[in-house]
mmCIF file of C-alpha atoms in Angstrom:
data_model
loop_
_atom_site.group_PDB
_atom_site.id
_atom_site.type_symbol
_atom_site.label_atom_id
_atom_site.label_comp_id
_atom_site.label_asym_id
_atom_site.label_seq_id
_atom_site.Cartn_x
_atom_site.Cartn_y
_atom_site.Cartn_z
ATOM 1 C CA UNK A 1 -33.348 25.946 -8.558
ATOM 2 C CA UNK A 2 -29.811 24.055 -8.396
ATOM 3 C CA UNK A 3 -26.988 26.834 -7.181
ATOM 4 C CA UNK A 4 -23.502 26.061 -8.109
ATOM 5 C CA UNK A 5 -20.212 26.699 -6.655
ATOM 6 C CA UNK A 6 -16.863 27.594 -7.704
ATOM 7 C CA UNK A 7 -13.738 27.134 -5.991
ATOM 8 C CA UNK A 8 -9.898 26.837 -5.862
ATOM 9 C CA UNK A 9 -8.505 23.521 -5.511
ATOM 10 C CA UNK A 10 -4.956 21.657 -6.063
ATOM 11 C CA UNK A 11 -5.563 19.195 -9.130
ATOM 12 C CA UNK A 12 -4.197 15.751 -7.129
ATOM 13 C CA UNK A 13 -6.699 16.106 -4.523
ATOM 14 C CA UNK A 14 -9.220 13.981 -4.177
ATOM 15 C CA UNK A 15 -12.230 13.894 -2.302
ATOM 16 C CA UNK A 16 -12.638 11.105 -0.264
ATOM 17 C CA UNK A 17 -10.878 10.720 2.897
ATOM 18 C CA UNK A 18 -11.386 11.116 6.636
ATOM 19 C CA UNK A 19 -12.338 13.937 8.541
ATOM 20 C CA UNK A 20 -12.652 15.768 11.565
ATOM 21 C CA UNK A 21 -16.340 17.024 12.894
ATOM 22 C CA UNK A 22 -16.666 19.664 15.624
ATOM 23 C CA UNK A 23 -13.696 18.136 17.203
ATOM 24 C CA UNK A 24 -13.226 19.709 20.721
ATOM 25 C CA UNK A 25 -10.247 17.737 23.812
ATOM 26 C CA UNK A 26 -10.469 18.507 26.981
ATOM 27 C CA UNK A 27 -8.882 16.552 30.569
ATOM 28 C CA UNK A 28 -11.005 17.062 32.561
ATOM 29 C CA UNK A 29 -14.544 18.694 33.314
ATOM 30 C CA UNK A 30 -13.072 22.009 34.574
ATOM 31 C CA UNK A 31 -9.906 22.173 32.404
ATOM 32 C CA UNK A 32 -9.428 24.294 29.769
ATOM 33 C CA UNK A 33 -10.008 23.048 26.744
ATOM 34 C CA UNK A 34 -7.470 22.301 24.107
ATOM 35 C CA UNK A 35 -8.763 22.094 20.373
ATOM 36 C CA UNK A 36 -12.372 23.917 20.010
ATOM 37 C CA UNK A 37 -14.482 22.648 17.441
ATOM 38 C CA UNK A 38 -11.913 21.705 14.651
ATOM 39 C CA UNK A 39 -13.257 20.598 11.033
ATOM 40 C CA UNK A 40 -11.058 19.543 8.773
ATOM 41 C CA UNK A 41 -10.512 17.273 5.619
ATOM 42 C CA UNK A 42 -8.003 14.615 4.914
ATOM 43 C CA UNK A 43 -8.058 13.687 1.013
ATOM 44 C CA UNK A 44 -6.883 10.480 0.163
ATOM 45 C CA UNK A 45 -3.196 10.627 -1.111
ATOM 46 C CA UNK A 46 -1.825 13.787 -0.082
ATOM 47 C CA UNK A 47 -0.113 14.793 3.078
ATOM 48 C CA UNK A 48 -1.443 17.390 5.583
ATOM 49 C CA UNK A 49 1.351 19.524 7.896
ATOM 50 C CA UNK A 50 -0.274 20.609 11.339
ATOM 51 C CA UNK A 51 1.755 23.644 12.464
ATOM 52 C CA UNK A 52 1.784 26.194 15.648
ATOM 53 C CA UNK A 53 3.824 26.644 18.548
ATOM 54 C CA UNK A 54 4.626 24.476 21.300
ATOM 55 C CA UNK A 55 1.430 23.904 23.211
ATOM 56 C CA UNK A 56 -1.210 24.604 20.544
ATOM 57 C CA UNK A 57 -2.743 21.169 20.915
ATOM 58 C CA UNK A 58 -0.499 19.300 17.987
ATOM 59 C CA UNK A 59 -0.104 16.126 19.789
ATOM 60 C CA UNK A 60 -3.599 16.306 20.743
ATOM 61 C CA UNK A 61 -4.657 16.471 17.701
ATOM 62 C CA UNK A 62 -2.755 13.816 15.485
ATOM 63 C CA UNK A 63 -4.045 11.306 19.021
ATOM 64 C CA UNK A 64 -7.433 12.074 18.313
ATOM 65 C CA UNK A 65 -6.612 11.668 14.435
ATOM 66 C CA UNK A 66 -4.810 8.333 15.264
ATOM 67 C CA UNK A 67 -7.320 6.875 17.641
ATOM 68 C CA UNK A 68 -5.209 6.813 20.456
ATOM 69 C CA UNK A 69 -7.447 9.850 22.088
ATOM 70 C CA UNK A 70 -11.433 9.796 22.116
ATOM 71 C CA UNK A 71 -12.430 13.362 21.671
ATOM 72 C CA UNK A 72 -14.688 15.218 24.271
ATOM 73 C CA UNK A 73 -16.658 16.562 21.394
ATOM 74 C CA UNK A 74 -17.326 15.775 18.078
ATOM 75 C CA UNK A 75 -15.576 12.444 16.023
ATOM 76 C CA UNK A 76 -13.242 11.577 13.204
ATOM 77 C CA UNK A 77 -15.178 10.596 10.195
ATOM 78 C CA UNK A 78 -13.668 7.709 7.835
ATOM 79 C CA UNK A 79 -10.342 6.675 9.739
ATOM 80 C CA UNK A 80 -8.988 3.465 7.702
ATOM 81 C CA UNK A 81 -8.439 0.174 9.898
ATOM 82 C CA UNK A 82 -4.566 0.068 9.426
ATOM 83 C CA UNK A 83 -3.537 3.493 11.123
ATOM 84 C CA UNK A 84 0.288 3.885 11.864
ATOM 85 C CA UNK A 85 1.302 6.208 14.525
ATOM 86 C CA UNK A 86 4.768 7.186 15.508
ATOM 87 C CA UNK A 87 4.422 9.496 18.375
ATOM 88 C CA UNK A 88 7.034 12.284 19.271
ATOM 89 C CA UNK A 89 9.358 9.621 21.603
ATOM 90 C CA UNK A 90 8.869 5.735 21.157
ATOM 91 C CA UNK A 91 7.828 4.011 24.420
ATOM 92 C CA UNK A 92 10.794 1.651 24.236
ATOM 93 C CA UNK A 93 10.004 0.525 27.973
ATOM 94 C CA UNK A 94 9.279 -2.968 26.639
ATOM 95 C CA UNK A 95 11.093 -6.555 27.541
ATOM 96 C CA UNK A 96 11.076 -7.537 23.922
ATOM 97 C CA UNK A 97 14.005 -7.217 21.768
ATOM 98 C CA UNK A 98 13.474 -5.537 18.421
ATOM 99 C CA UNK A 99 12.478 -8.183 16.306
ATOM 100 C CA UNK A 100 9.714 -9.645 18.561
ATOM 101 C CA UNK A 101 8.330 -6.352 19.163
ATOM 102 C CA UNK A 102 7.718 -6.295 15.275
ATOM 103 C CA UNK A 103 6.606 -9.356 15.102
ATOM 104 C CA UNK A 104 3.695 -8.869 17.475
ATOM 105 C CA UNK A 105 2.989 -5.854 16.032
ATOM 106 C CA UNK A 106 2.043 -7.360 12.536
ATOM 107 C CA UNK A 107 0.308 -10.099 14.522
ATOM 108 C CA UNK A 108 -1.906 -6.738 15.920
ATOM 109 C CA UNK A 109 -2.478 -5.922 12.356
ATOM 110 C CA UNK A 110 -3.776 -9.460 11.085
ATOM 111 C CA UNK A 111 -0.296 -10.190 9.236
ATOM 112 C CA UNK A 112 2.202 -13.014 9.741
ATOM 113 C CA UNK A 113 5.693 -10.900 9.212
ATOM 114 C CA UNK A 114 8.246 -13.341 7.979
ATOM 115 C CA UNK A 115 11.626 -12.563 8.770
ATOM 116 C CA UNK A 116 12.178 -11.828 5.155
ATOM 117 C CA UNK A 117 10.001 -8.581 5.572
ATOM 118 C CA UNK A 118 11.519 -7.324 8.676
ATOM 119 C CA UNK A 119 15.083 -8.232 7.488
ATOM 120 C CA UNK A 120 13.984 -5.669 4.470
ATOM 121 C CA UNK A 121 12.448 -3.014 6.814
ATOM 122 C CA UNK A 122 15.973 -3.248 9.160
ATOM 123 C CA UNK A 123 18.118 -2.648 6.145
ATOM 124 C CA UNK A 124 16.542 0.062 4.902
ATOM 125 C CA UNK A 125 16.514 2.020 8.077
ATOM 126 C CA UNK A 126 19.718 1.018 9.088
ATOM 127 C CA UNK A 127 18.218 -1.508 12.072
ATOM 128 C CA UNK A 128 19.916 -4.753 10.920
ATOM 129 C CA UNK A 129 22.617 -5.018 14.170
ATOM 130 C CA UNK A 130 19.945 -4.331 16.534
ATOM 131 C CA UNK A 131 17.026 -6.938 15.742
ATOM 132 C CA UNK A 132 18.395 -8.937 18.817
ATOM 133 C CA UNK A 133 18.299 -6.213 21.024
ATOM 134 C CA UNK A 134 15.908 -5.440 23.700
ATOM 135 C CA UNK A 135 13.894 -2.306 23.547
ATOM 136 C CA UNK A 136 15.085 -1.011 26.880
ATOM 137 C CA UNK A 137 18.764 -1.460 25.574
ATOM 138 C CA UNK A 138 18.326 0.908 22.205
ATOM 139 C CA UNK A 139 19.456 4.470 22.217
ATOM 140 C CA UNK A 140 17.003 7.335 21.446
ATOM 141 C CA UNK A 141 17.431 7.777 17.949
ATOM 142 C CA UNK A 142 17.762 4.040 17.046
ATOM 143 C CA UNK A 143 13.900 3.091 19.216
ATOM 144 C CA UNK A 144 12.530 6.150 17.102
ATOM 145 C CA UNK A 145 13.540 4.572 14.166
ATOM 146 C CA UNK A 146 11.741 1.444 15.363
ATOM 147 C CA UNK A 147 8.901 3.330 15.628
ATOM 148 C CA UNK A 148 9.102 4.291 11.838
ATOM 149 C CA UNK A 149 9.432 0.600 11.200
ATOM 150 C CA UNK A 150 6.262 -0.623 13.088
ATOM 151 C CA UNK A 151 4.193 2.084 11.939
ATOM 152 C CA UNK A 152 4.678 0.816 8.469
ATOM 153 C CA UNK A 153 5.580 -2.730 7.977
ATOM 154 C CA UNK A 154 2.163 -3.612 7.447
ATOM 155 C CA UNK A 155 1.061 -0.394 5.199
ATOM 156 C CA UNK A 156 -0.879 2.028 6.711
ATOM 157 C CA UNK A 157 -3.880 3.817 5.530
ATOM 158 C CA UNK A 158 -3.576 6.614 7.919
ATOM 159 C CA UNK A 159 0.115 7.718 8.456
ATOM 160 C CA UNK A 160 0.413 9.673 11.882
ATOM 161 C CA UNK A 161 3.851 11.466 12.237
ATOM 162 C CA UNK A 162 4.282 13.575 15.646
ATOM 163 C CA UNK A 163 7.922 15.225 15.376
ATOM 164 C CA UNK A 164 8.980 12.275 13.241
ATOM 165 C CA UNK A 165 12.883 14.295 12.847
ATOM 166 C CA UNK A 166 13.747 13.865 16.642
ATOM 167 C CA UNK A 167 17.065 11.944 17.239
ATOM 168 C CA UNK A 168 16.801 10.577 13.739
ATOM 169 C CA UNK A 169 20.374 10.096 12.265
ATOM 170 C CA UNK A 170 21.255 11.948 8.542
ATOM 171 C CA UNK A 171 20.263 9.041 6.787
ATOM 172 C CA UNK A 172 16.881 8.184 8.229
ATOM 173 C CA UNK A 173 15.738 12.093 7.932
ATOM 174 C CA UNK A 174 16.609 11.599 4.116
ATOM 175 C CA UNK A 175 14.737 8.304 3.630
ATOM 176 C CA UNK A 176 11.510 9.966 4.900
ATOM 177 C CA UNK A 177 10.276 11.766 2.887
ATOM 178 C CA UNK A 178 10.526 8.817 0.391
ATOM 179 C CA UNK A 179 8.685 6.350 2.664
ATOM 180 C CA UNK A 180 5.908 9.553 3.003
ATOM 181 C CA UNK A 181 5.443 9.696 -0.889
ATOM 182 C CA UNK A 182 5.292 5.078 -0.875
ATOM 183 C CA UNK A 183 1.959 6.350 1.890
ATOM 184 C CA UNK A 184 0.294 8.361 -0.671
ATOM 185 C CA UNK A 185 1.214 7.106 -3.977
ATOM 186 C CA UNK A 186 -0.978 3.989 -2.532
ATOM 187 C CA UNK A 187 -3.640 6.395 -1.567
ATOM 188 C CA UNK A 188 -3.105 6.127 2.066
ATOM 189 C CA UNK A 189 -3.407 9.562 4.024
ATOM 190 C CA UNK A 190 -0.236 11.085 6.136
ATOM 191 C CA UNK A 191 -0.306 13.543 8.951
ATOM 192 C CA UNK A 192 2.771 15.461 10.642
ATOM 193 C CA UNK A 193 3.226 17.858 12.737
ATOM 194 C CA UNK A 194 6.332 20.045 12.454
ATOM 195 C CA UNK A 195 7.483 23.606 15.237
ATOM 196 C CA UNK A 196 10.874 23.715 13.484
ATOM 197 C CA UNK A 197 10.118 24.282 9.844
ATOM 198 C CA UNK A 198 11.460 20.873 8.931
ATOM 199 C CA UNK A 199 8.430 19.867 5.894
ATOM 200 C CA UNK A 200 9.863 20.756 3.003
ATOM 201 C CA UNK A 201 11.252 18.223 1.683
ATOM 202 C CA UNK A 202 8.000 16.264 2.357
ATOM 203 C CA UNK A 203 6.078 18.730 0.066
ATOM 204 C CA UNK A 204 2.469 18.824 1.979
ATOM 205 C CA UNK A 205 -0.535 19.559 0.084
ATOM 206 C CA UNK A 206 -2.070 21.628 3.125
ATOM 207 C CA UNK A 207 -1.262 23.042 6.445
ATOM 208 C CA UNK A 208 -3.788 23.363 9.198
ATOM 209 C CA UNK A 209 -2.203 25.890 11.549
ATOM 210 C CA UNK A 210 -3.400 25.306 14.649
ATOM 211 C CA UNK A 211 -3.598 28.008 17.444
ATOM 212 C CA UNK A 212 -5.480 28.896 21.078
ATOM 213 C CA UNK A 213 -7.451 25.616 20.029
ATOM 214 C CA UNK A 214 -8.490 26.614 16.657
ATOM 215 C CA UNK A 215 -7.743 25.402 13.445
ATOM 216 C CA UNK A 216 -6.660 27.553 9.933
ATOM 217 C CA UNK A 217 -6.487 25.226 7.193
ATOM 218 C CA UNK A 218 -4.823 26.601 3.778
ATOM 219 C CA UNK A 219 -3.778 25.042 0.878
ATOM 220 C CA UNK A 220 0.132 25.308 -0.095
ATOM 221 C CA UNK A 221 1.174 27.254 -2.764
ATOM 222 C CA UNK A 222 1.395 24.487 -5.558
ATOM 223 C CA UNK A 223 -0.628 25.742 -8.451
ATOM 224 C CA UNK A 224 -4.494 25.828 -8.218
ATOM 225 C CA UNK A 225 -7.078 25.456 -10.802
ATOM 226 C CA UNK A 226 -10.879 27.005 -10.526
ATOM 227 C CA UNK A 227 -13.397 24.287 -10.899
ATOM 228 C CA UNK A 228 -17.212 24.541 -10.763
ATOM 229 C CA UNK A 229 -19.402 21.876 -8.756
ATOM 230 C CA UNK A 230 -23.412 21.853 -9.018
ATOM 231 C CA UNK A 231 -24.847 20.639 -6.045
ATOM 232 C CA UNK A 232 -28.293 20.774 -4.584
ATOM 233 C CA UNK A 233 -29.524 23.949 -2.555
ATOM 234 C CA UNK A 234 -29.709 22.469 0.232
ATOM 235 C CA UNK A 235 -25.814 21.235 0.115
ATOM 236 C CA UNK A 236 -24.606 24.368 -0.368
ATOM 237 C CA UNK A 237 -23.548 25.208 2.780
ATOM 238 C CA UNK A 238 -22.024 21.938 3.843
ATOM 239 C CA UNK A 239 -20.195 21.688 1.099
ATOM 240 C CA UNK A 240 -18.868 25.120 0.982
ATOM 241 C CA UNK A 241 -17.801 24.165 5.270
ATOM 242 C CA UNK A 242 -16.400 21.374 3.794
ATOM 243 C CA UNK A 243 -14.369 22.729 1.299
ATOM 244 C CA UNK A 244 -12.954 25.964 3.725
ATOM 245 C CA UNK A 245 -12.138 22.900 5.944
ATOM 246 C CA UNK A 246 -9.940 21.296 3.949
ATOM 247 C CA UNK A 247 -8.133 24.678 2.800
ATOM 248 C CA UNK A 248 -9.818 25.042 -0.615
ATOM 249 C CA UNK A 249 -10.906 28.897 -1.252
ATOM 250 C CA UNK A 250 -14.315 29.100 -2.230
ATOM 251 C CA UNK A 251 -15.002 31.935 -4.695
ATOM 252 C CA UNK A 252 -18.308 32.405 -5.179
ATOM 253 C CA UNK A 253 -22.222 30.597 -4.698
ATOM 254 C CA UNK A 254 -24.654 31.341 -7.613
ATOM 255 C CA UNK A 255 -27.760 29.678 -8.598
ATOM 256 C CA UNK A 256 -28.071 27.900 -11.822
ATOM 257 C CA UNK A 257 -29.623 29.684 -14.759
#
């Protein structure tokens, strides 16, 4: 007999995606370790907030999300081939000046950038007078805004943002959540992590709170709908994991009459 499910979901999700698997990070062999078997779900589209204080294991987390960290445990399930990362602080310790830097980074990517493209990416975020300068030479604020850049000029799938506010200027901050929404409108998946209650104006879809190692996903509070899903018995229970796992509320498991 085929049981069905019901559960709470938020209408523009959808359900492919990538996900994490009994992901577990630790340093080393007697360290403590730093995320404990997380699961979660990354639809397609939407944007994810990972919360919790300083020290829960956010950075660790978007890394292993990103690729940049192998976990000790467990893997990421269905990351894209164009990932872009912008970590907390841009490693600006780099002889190339800003334009070369982006230049090789779309060469990374498999794209030719013409100048035409990074001209376009400069205006926008306010980089046009330093395209000629080295890396080394760039104040805080203006390398993190390179970061932005080279994290997107060739469109990511998989949008990684750890801290993205820091040193931004007014105008950057405001152009965000914009370039966030160009991410998901094209199906692509975004990821930031936020300890001073800076997401609203990026409107996520879910927050996984993360804390001692663990992981609490919820949805936000746009409006739900109930839906019903028949799947076979012996589904049931990873699709009802699944489902907690991405921050849907399941409300009941019945079998089909």
């Amino acid at each position: 007999m085929r049981p069905t499910a019901s559960f709470v979901c938020v209408p523009s999700l959808t359900v492919t995606g990538l996900a994490l698997q009994n992901v577990s990070v630790r340093f080393g062999r007697r360290d403590p370790w730093v995320l404990t078997g997380v699961n979660g779900v990354l639809p397609r589209g939407t944007v994810t907030a990972v919360t919790g204080r300083n020290g829960a294991g956010k950075t660790t987390l978007l890394r292993v999300l990103a690729g940049v960290l192998a976990p000790s445990r467990g893997e990421v399930v269905g990351r894209p081939a164009i990932v872009g990362w912008v970590p907390e602080r841009f490693p600006a310790e780099q002889s190339w000046t800003t334009r070369q830097y982006l230049t090789n980074v779309g060469r990374v990517r498999g794209r030719t950038l013409g100048a035409a493209v990074i001209d376009a990416w400069a205006e926008r975020l306010h980089l046009t007078p330093f395209l000629d300068t080295r890396l080394t030479e760039l104040s805080k604020g203006t390398a993190q805004k390179v970061g932005l850049v080279q994290a997107l000029v060739v469109r990511p799938d998989l949008l990684v943002l750890d801290e993205p506010w820091e040193g931004l200027d007014a105008a950057t901050r405001t152009e965000l959540p914009v370039l966030v929404r160009e991410v998901t409108a094209a199906g692509g998946v975004v990821v930031v992590s936020d300890h001073r209650g800076e997401l609203a104006g990026l409107r996520p879809d879910a927050e996984w709170c993360l804390a001692d190692g663990r992981l609490t996903a919820r949805a936000t509070s746009r409006e739900a709908q109930v839906i019903e899903v028949v799947v076979d018995a012996e589904e049931v229970a990873a699709v009802v994991a699944w489902l907690r796992a991405g921050g849907h509320v399941v409300r009941s498991v019945e079998a089909a009459r």
